[in-house]
């Protein structure tokens, strides 16, 4: 008979104590980290946002794990992450406070985007046959996976398996995010799980995100930590806590069917709180966008996650004149009417290039994804002439460039 795996669920208010209890219930850190081990801790810090925004893993949770790993005898504890969408991960570490808290607890930081990478074959990979990963991932004896409990509009949830996305090289990551649906993405992530095996997954469900996650949803105070040695089982329990059925989540189902972990709740022993005691039914990540501005009509279809975020932010980027009518178009398969009643038709993203000659008054913003900064560059062509060559390079300091754009606009409006 197969031995049941254990997942702990702790509810409370003291973050460090909750982490300690969660780990102790599944056998303690010494059952995971041996004397002299190199430990890599992988939080989720996708954007440079402060802890109160609830976007990244709680810094106290990460620091608690650093302390526990060191106390168990780890020779090195490294906290590593990469930046999303062309941003500097150094800013992520600083603004999320994970850098400061981790270093104070005795960890080193690893900026995956700057690290040496190695290639790994994935012999039984379905969509991914080989992968380039930061060298530290291979060097580590123990990987501790510390995701945040959030919805994700592509993969439904972002939990333990989804947290592996950051191990991919930036260009590979963008390529995979673009044009894929949740199931294809799940196959890629499960392929990664075949070569990157965390020995511990601790989900920070203290301040979680429901609705249109992973960045634009609503915060929901759950006050829970979910931990276990089998990432598939941890994801199964966490998604049930969020009001999903475990096997509804593509990554959980695909990983369980390939025998990479346990997704069936009847084979999981939940320790601490019962799922029903802490469950909240998260609002699902359904995208249904209608502009607040009466003079903007938005058309979208076949939009991948690279462009969905651009839809609300394009409105602020184009600089709306209340006396004009605008149409915004996104995606590769848009049902557009033969005539559009608009003074400016903004075609945003490479997918919309075929519509350029269909209407007059079109403004095309190239890019895949077309970052907000690219929209500014189109709006201020003389400015982008000066800096334009930089907009497609990586990494890009978006915040700095945006500040410069604002200054440039202010200067222009005075002329
Ligand atoms: S242009 Fe936008 S919708 Fe099209 S593939 Fe690129 S990111 Fe996705």
CSV table of C-alpha atoms and ligand atoms in Angstrom, one decimal:
chain,number,residue,atom,x,y,z
A,1,UNK,CA,0.0,0.0,0.0
A,2,UNK,CA,1.3,3.5,-0.9
A,3,UNK,CA,2.3,5.6,2.1
A,4,UNK,CA,0.2,8.7,2.5
A,5,UNK,CA,2.0,11.9,2.2
A,6,UNK,CA,1.6,14.7,4.8
A,7,UNK,CA,0.7,18.3,4.3
A,8,UNK,CA,0.5,20.8,7.2
A,9,UNK,CA,-2.0,23.6,7.4
A,10,UNK,CA,-1.4,26.3,10.1
A,11,UNK,CA,-3.6,29.3,10.7
A,12,UNK,CA,-2.4,32.2,12.9
A,13,UNK,CA,-1.1,35.7,13.1
A,14,UNK,CA,2.5,35.2,14.0
A,15,UNK,CA,4.3,34.5,10.7
A,16,UNK,CA,7.5,33.1,12.0
A,17,UNK,CA,5.8,30.8,14.5
A,18,UNK,CA,3.4,29.6,11.9
A,19,UNK,CA,6.3,28.6,9.6
A,20,UNK,CA,8.0,26.8,12.5
A,21,UNK,CA,4.9,24.9,13.4
A,22,UNK,CA,4.2,23.9,9.8
A,23,UNK,CA,7.7,22.5,9.3
A,24,UNK,CA,7.7,20.7,12.7
A,25,UNK,CA,4.4,19.0,11.8
A,26,UNK,CA,5.9,17.4,8.7
A,27,UNK,CA,9.0,16.1,10.5
A,28,UNK,CA,11.1,19.2,11.1
A,29,UNK,CA,13.8,20.9,9.0
A,30,UNK,CA,16.4,18.3,10.0
A,31,UNK,CA,14.4,15.7,8.1
A,32,UNK,CA,15.0,17.9,5.0
A,33,UNK,CA,18.3,19.7,5.4
A,34,UNK,CA,21.5,17.7,6.4
A,35,UNK,CA,24.7,19.1,7.9
A,36,UNK,CA,26.7,20.9,5.2
A,37,UNK,CA,23.9,21.1,2.6
A,38,UNK,CA,23.7,24.0,0.2
A,39,UNK,CA,20.1,25.2,0.4
A,40,UNK,CA,18.4,27.3,-2.3
A,41,UNK,CA,15.2,29.1,-1.2
A,42,UNK,CA,13.0,30.2,-4.1
A,43,UNK,CA,10.3,32.8,-3.1
A,44,UNK,CA,7.9,34.5,-5.5
A,45,UNK,CA,8.9,38.1,-6.2
A,46,UNK,CA,7.6,38.8,-9.7
A,47,UNK,CA,7.4,42.5,-9.4
A,48,UNK,CA,9.1,45.3,-7.3
A,49,UNK,CA,6.3,45.9,-4.9
A,50,UNK,CA,6.3,46.4,-1.1
A,51,UNK,CA,5.1,43.6,1.2
A,52,UNK,CA,1.7,45.3,2.0
A,53,UNK,CA,0.8,44.9,-1.7
A,54,UNK,CA,0.6,41.1,-1.1
A,55,UNK,CA,2.2,40.4,-4.5
A,56,UNK,CA,5.4,38.7,-3.3
A,57,UNK,CA,6.1,36.1,-0.6
A,58,UNK,CA,6.1,37.5,2.9
A,59,UNK,CA,9.7,38.5,3.8
A,60,UNK,CA,9.3,37.1,7.4
A,61,UNK,CA,8.3,33.7,6.0
A,62,UNK,CA,11.4,33.6,3.8
A,63,UNK,CA,13.7,34.8,6.7
A,64,UNK,CA,12.2,32.1,9.0
A,65,UNK,CA,13.1,29.4,6.5
A,66,UNK,CA,16.6,30.8,6.2
A,67,UNK,CA,17.0,30.6,10.0
A,68,UNK,CA,15.5,27.0,10.2
A,69,UNK,CA,17.8,25.8,7.4
A,70,UNK,CA,20.9,27.3,9.0
A,71,UNK,CA,19.9,25.8,12.4
A,72,UNK,CA,19.5,22.4,10.7
A,73,UNK,CA,23.2,22.6,9.6
A,74,UNK,CA,23.1,24.1,6.1
A,75,UNK,CA,26.6,25.3,5.0
A,76,UNK,CA,25.1,27.9,2.6
A,77,UNK,CA,21.6,29.3,2.3
A,78,UNK,CA,20.9,31.2,-0.9
A,79,UNK,CA,17.7,33.0,-1.7
A,80,UNK,CA,17.2,33.3,-5.5
A,81,UNK,CA,14.7,34.8,-7.9
A,82,UNK,CA,14.5,36.3,-11.4
A,83,UNK,CA,12.7,39.5,-12.6
A,84,UNK,CA,9.5,39.5,-14.6
A,85,UNK,CA,8.9,41.3,-17.9
A,86,UNK,CA,12.3,42.9,-18.3
A,87,UNK,CA,12.6,44.3,-14.8
A,88,UNK,CA,15.7,44.2,-12.5
A,89,UNK,CA,15.3,41.5,-9.9
A,90,UNK,CA,17.6,43.5,-7.6
A,91,UNK,CA,14.8,46.0,-7.3
A,92,UNK,CA,12.4,43.2,-6.5
A,93,UNK,CA,14.6,42.0,-3.6
A,94,UNK,CA,15.0,45.5,-2.3
A,95,UNK,CA,11.4,46.8,-2.5
A,96,UNK,CA,9.8,43.5,-1.4
A,97,UNK,CA,12.2,43.6,1.6
A,98,UNK,CA,13.0,39.9,1.0
A,99,UNK,CA,16.6,40.9,0.3
A,100,UNK,CA,17.1,42.7,3.6
A,101,UNK,CA,15.3,40.2,5.7
A,102,UNK,CA,17.1,37.2,4.1
A,103,UNK,CA,20.5,38.7,4.4
A,104,UNK,CA,19.9,39.6,8.1
A,105,UNK,CA,18.9,36.0,8.7
A,106,UNK,CA,22.2,34.8,7.2
A,107,UNK,CA,21.4,34.1,3.5
A,108,UNK,CA,23.2,35.1,0.3
A,109,UNK,CA,21.1,36.5,-2.6
A,110,UNK,CA,21.2,35.1,-6.1
A,111,UNK,CA,19.9,37.2,-9.0
A,112,UNK,CA,19.0,34.5,-11.5
A,113,UNK,CA,19.1,36.9,-14.4
A,114,UNK,CA,22.7,37.6,-13.8
A,115,UNK,CA,23.9,34.1,-12.8
A,116,UNK,CA,25.8,31.7,-14.9
A,117,UNK,CA,23.4,29.2,-16.5
A,118,UNK,CA,23.7,25.5,-17.4
A,119,UNK,CA,21.6,23.4,-19.8
A,120,UNK,CA,19.8,20.3,-18.6
A,121,UNK,CA,18.2,17.7,-20.8
A,122,UNK,CA,14.7,16.7,-19.9
A,123,UNK,CA,14.6,13.1,-21.3
A,124,UNK,CA,10.9,12.5,-20.7
A,125,UNK,CA,9.9,16.1,-21.3
A,126,UNK,CA,6.6,16.5,-23.2
A,127,UNK,CA,6.8,20.2,-24.3
A,128,UNK,CA,10.3,21.0,-22.9
A,129,UNK,CA,13.1,18.8,-24.0
A,130,UNK,CA,15.9,20.8,-22.5
A,131,UNK,CA,16.1,23.8,-20.2
A,132,UNK,CA,18.7,26.5,-19.2
A,133,UNK,CA,18.7,27.0,-15.4
A,134,UNK,CA,20.8,29.1,-13.0
A,135,UNK,CA,23.9,27.1,-11.9
A,136,UNK,CA,22.9,27.4,-8.3
A,137,UNK,CA,19.8,25.3,-8.9
A,138,UNK,CA,22.0,22.4,-9.9
A,139,UNK,CA,24.5,23.0,-7.1
A,140,UNK,CA,21.9,23.1,-4.3
A,141,UNK,CA,21.4,19.9,-2.3
A,142,UNK,CA,18.0,21.2,-1.1
A,143,UNK,CA,15.5,23.4,-2.9
A,144,UNK,CA,12.9,25.1,-0.7
A,145,UNK,CA,10.0,26.4,-2.8
A,146,UNK,CA,8.2,29.3,-1.1
A,147,UNK,CA,5.4,30.6,-3.4
A,148,UNK,CA,2.6,33.0,-2.6
A,149,UNK,CA,-1.1,31.8,-2.6
A,150,UNK,CA,-2.6,33.7,-5.5
A,151,UNK,CA,-4.9,33.3,-8.4
A,152,UNK,CA,-3.4,33.4,-11.9
A,153,UNK,CA,-5.5,34.1,-14.9
A,154,UNK,CA,-3.6,31.7,-17.1
A,155,UNK,CA,-2.8,28.8,-14.8
A,156,UNK,CA,-5.8,29.4,-12.4
A,157,UNK,CA,-3.6,29.5,-9.4
A,158,UNK,CA,0.1,30.3,-8.8
A,159,UNK,CA,1.3,28.0,-6.1
A,160,UNK,CA,4.3,25.5,-5.8
A,161,UNK,CA,4.6,24.2,-9.4
A,162,UNK,CA,4.0,27.6,-11.0
A,163,UNK,CA,6.8,29.1,-8.9
A,164,UNK,CA,9.3,27.2,-11.1
A,165,UNK,CA,8.7,29.5,-14.0
A,166,UNK,CA,11.4,31.8,-12.7
A,167,UNK,CA,14.1,29.1,-13.2
A,168,UNK,CA,13.8,29.6,-16.9
A,169,UNK,CA,15.9,32.1,-18.8
A,170,UNK,CA,14.1,35.4,-19.4
A,171,UNK,CA,13.7,34.9,-23.1
A,172,UNK,CA,12.5,31.3,-22.7
A,173,UNK,CA,10.0,32.6,-20.1
A,174,UNK,CA,8.6,35.2,-22.3
A,175,UNK,CA,8.4,32.8,-25.2
A,176,UNK,CA,6.4,30.3,-23.0
A,177,UNK,CA,4.1,33.0,-21.5
A,178,UNK,CA,3.2,34.3,-25.0
A,179,UNK,CA,0.5,32.6,-26.9
A,180,UNK,CA,0.0,29.7,-24.6
A,181,UNK,CA,-3.0,28.6,-22.7
A,182,UNK,CA,-3.1,27.3,-19.2
A,183,UNK,CA,-2.8,23.7,-20.2
A,184,UNK,CA,0.2,24.2,-22.4
A,185,UNK,CA,1.8,26.2,-19.7
A,186,UNK,CA,1.1,23.5,-17.2
A,187,UNK,CA,2.8,20.9,-19.4
A,188,UNK,CA,5.9,23.1,-19.5
A,189,UNK,CA,5.9,23.6,-15.7
A,190,UNK,CA,5.4,19.8,-15.1
A,191,UNK,CA,8.4,19.1,-17.4
A,192,UNK,CA,10.5,21.4,-15.2
A,193,UNK,CA,9.4,19.4,-12.2
A,194,UNK,CA,11.0,16.3,-13.7
A,195,UNK,CA,14.5,17.9,-13.3
A,196,UNK,CA,14.0,20.4,-10.5
A,197,UNK,CA,12.6,18.7,-7.4
A,198,UNK,CA,12.0,20.8,-4.3
A,199,UNK,CA,12.4,18.9,-1.1
A,200,UNK,CA,10.1,21.3,0.7
A,201,UNK,CA,7.3,23.6,-0.4
A,202,UNK,CA,5.9,26.2,1.9
A,203,UNK,CA,3.0,28.3,0.6
A,204,UNK,CA,2.6,31.8,2.0
A,205,UNK,CA,-1.2,32.1,2.3
A,206,UNK,CA,-1.1,34.9,4.9
A,207,UNK,CA,-2.2,37.7,2.6
A,208,UNK,CA,-3.5,35.9,-0.5
A,209,UNK,CA,-4.8,37.2,-3.9
A,210,UNK,CA,-8.2,36.3,-5.4
A,211,UNK,CA,-9.8,37.6,-8.6
A,212,UNK,CA,-7.7,38.6,-11.5
A,213,UNK,CA,-4.3,37.5,-10.1
A,214,UNK,CA,-1.4,37.2,-10.1
A,215,UNK,CA,-0.9,41.0,-9.9
A,216,UNK,CA,-4.3,42.7,-10.4
A,217,UNK,CA,-6.5,40.8,-8.1
A,218,UNK,CA,-7.9,41.6,-4.7
A,219,UNK,CA,-6.2,40.8,-1.5
A,220,UNK,CA,-7.8,38.3,0.9
A,221,UNK,CA,-6.5,37.8,4.4
A,222,UNK,CA,-6.3,34.0,4.9
A,223,UNK,CA,-3.6,33.8,7.6
A,224,UNK,CA,-2.5,30.4,6.6
A,225,UNK,CA,0.7,28.5,5.8
A,226,UNK,CA,0.6,25.2,3.9
A,227,UNK,CA,3.7,23.0,3.9
A,228,UNK,CA,4.8,19.6,2.7
A,229,UNK,CA,7.6,17.6,1.0
A,230,UNK,CA,5.5,16.8,-2.1
A,231,UNK,CA,4.8,19.9,-4.1
A,232,UNK,CA,1.9,18.3,-6.0
A,233,UNK,CA,0.2,17.4,-2.7
A,234,UNK,CA,0.9,20.9,-1.2
A,235,UNK,CA,-0.7,22.5,-4.3
A,236,UNK,CA,-3.7,20.1,-4.1
A,237,UNK,CA,-4.4,21.1,-0.5
A,238,UNK,CA,-3.8,24.8,-1.1
A,239,UNK,CA,-6.1,25.0,-4.1
A,240,UNK,CA,-8.8,23.2,-2.1
A,241,UNK,CA,-8.3,25.9,0.6
A,242,UNK,CA,-8.9,28.5,-2.2
A,243,UNK,CA,-12.2,26.9,-3.1
A,244,UNK,CA,-11.0,25.0,-6.2
A,245,UNK,CA,-11.1,21.3,-6.7
A,246,UNK,CA,-7.5,20.0,-6.6
A,247,UNK,CA,-7.7,18.2,-9.9
A,248,UNK,CA,-9.2,21.3,-11.6
A,249,UNK,CA,-5.8,22.9,-11.6
A,250,UNK,CA,-4.0,21.9,-14.7
A,251,UNK,CA,-0.5,21.6,-13.1
A,252,UNK,CA,-1.8,19.4,-10.3
A,253,UNK,CA,-3.7,17.1,-12.6
A,254,UNK,CA,-0.9,16.8,-15.2
A,255,UNK,CA,1.8,16.2,-12.5
A,256,UNK,CA,-0.3,13.6,-10.7
A,257,UNK,CA,-1.1,11.8,-13.9
A,258,UNK,CA,2.6,11.6,-14.6
A,259,UNK,CA,3.2,10.2,-11.1
A,260,UNK,CA,5.3,13.2,-10.0
A,261,UNK,CA,3.4,13.6,-6.8
A,262,UNK,CA,0.1,13.0,-5.1
A,263,UNK,CA,-2.9,15.0,-6.2
A,264,UNK,CA,-5.6,12.8,-4.8
A,265,UNK,CA,-6.8,14.2,-1.5
A,266,UNK,CA,-7.7,10.7,-0.2
A,267,UNK,CA,-3.9,9.9,-0.3
A,268,UNK,CA,-2.9,13.0,1.6
A,269,UNK,CA,-2.9,13.4,5.4
A,270,UNK,CA,-3.7,17.0,6.3
A,271,UNK,CA,-2.2,17.9,9.7
A,272,UNK,CA,-3.1,21.0,11.8
A,273,UNK,CA,-6.2,22.7,10.5
A,274,UNK,CA,-8.7,20.9,8.3
A,275,UNK,CA,-9.2,22.3,4.8
A,276,UNK,CA,-12.9,23.1,5.6
A,277,UNK,CA,-11.8,25.2,8.7
A,278,UNK,CA,-9.7,27.6,6.6
A,279,UNK,CA,-11.4,27.4,3.2
A,280,UNK,CA,-12.5,30.6,1.4
A,281,UNK,CA,-14.0,30.5,-2.0
A,282,UNK,CA,-11.7,32.8,-4.1
A,283,UNK,CA,-13.3,34.9,-6.8
A,284,UNK,CA,-12.1,33.3,-10.0
A,285,UNK,CA,-9.7,35.0,-12.4
A,286,UNK,CA,-12.1,35.9,-15.2
A,287,UNK,CA,-11.2,38.7,-17.5
A,288,UNK,CA,-14.1,40.9,-18.4
A,289,UNK,CA,-13.0,44.3,-19.2
A,290,UNK,CA,-15.1,47.4,-19.9
A,291,UNK,CA,-13.4,50.8,-19.8
A,292,UNK,CA,-14.5,53.4,-17.3
A,293,UNK,CA,-14.0,56.0,-20.0
A,294,UNK,CA,-17.1,56.6,-22.2
A,295,UNK,CA,-14.9,57.6,-25.1
A,296,UNK,CA,-12.8,54.4,-25.1
A,297,UNK,CA,-14.0,51.1,-26.7
A,298,UNK,CA,-11.8,48.1,-26.2
A,299,UNK,CA,-11.7,45.2,-28.6
A,300,UNK,CA,-9.7,42.0,-27.7
A,301,UNK,CA,-9.6,38.4,-28.7
A,302,UNK,CA,-7.1,35.6,-28.5
A,303,UNK,CA,-5.0,37.6,-26.0
A,304,UNK,CA,-2.3,35.9,-24.1
A,305,UNK,CA,-1.1,36.8,-20.7
A,306,UNK,CA,1.6,39.1,-22.2
A,307,UNK,CA,-1.1,41.5,-23.4
A,308,UNK,CA,-3.9,41.1,-21.0
A,309,UNK,CA,-2.2,43.4,-18.5
A,310,UNK,CA,-1.6,46.0,-21.1
A,311,UNK,CA,-5.4,46.5,-21.6
A,312,UNK,CA,-6.1,48.6,-18.6
A,313,UNK,CA,-2.7,50.2,-18.5
A,314,UNK,CA,-2.8,51.3,-22.2
A,315,UNK,CA,-5.6,53.7,-21.3
A,316,UNK,CA,-3.3,55.6,-18.9
A,317,UNK,CA,-0.3,55.4,-21.3
A,318,UNK,CA,-2.0,56.9,-24.3
A,319,UNK,CA,-3.0,60.1,-22.6
A,320,UNK,CA,-6.7,60.5,-23.1
A,321,UNK,CA,-8.2,63.6,-24.6
A,322,UNK,CA,-11.9,63.8,-23.5
A,323,UNK,CA,-12.9,65.4,-26.8
A,324,UNK,CA,-11.7,62.4,-28.8
A,325,UNK,CA,-13.0,58.8,-29.3
A,326,UNK,CA,-10.5,55.9,-29.0
A,327,UNK,CA,-10.5,52.3,-29.9
A,328,UNK,CA,-8.0,49.9,-28.3
A,329,UNK,CA,-7.3,46.6,-30.0
A,330,UNK,CA,-5.4,43.6,-28.5
A,331,UNK,CA,-4.8,40.0,-29.5
A,332,UNK,CA,-4.5,37.7,-32.5
A,333,UNK,CA,-8.2,36.9,-33.1
A,334,UNK,CA,-10.3,40.0,-32.6
A,335,UNK,CA,-13.9,40.3,-33.9
A,336,UNK,CA,-13.6,43.8,-35.3
A,337,UNK,CA,-16.5,45.6,-37.0
A,338,UNK,CA,-16.0,46.8,-40.6
A,339,UNK,CA,-16.1,50.4,-39.4
A,340,UNK,CA,-14.8,51.7,-36.1
A,341,UNK,CA,-16.1,55.1,-34.9
A,342,UNK,CA,-12.9,56.4,-33.4
A,343,UNK,CA,-10.4,59.3,-33.9
A,344,UNK,CA,-7.5,57.0,-32.9
A,345,UNK,CA,-7.4,53.2,-33.2
A,346,UNK,CA,-4.6,51.9,-31.1
A,347,UNK,CA,-3.3,48.5,-32.2
A,348,UNK,CA,-1.3,47.2,-29.3
A,349,UNK,CA,1.1,44.2,-29.7
A,350,UNK,CA,2.6,42.4,-32.7
A,351,UNK,CA,-0.5,40.2,-33.0
A,352,UNK,CA,-2.5,43.3,-34.1
A,353,UNK,CA,-0.1,44.1,-37.0
A,354,UNK,CA,-2.5,42.6,-39.7
A,355,UNK,CA,-5.1,45.2,-38.8
A,356,UNK,CA,-2.9,48.1,-39.6
A,357,UNK,CA,-4.2,48.6,-43.2
A,358,UNK,CA,-7.8,47.8,-42.3
A,359,UNK,CA,-8.7,51.2,-40.9
A,360,UNK,CA,-7.5,54.8,-41.1
A,361,UNK,CA,-6.2,56.5,-38.0
A,362,UNK,CA,-4.4,53.5,-36.6
A,363,UNK,CA,-1.5,53.8,-34.2
A,364,UNK,CA,0.5,50.6,-34.0
A,365,UNK,CA,2.6,49.7,-31.0
A,366,UNK,CA,4.9,46.8,-31.7
A,367,UNK,CA,6.2,44.4,-29.1
A,368,UNK,CA,5.4,41.0,-27.8
A,369,UNK,CA,4.6,41.8,-25.1
A,370,UNK,CA,4.1,45.5,-25.8
A,371,UNK,CA,5.3,47.0,-22.5
A,372,UNK,CA,3.7,50.2,-21.3
A,373,UNK,CA,6.9,51.9,-22.0
A,374,UNK,CA,6.6,51.0,-25.7
A,375,UNK,CA,3.3,52.9,-25.8
A,376,UNK,CA,5.0,56.0,-24.4
A,377,UNK,CA,7.7,55.6,-27.0
A,378,UNK,CA,5.2,55.7,-29.8
A,379,UNK,CA,3.5,58.7,-28.3
A,380,UNK,CA,6.7,60.6,-28.0
A,381,UNK,CA,8.6,59.6,-31.1
A,382,UNK,CA,11.3,62.3,-30.8
A,383,UNK,CA,12.0,61.0,-27.3
A,384,UNK,CA,12.0,57.4,-28.4
A,385,UNK,CA,14.4,58.3,-31.2
A,386,UNK,CA,16.9,59.2,-28.5
A,387,UNK,CA,16.2,56.2,-26.3
A,388,UNK,CA,14.3,54.0,-28.6
A,389,UNK,CA,17.0,51.5,-29.3
A,390,UNK,CA,17.0,50.6,-25.6
A,391,UNK,CA,13.3,49.6,-25.4
A,392,UNK,CA,13.8,46.1,-26.6
A,393,UNK,CA,16.9,45.4,-24.7
A,394,UNK,CA,17.0,43.4,-21.5
A,395,UNK,CA,17.0,44.2,-18.6
A,396,UNK,CA,15.2,47.5,-18.8
A,397,UNK,CA,14.7,49.8,-15.9
A,398,UNK,CA,11.1,50.5,-16.6
A,399,UNK,CA,10.5,52.7,-13.5
A,400,UNK,CA,13.5,54.9,-14.4
A,401,UNK,CA,12.4,55.2,-18.0
A,402,UNK,CA,8.9,56.0,-17.0
A,403,UNK,CA,10.0,58.8,-14.8
A,404,UNK,CA,12.1,60.2,-17.7
A,405,UNK,CA,9.1,60.0,-20.0
A,406,UNK,CA,7.0,61.9,-17.5
A,407,UNK,CA,9.7,64.6,-17.3
A,408,UNK,CA,10.0,64.7,-21.1
A,409,UNK,CA,6.2,65.2,-21.4
A,410,UNK,CA,6.3,67.9,-18.8
A,411,UNK,CA,9.0,69.7,-20.7
A,412,UNK,CA,7.1,69.3,-24.0
A,413,UNK,CA,3.8,70.6,-22.5
A,414,UNK,CA,5.6,73.8,-21.5
A,415,UNK,CA,6.8,74.5,-25.1
B,1,LIG,S1,1.4,40.5,-29.0
B,1,LIG,FE1,0.4,40.3,-27.0
B,1,LIG,S2,-1.3,38.8,-27.4
B,1,LIG,FE2,0.1,38.6,-29.0
B,1,LIG,S3,1.4,36.9,-28.4
B,1,LIG,FE3,2.5,38.9,-27.9
B,1,LIG,S4,2.0,39.3,-25.8
B,1,LIG,FE4,0.5,37.7,-26.6
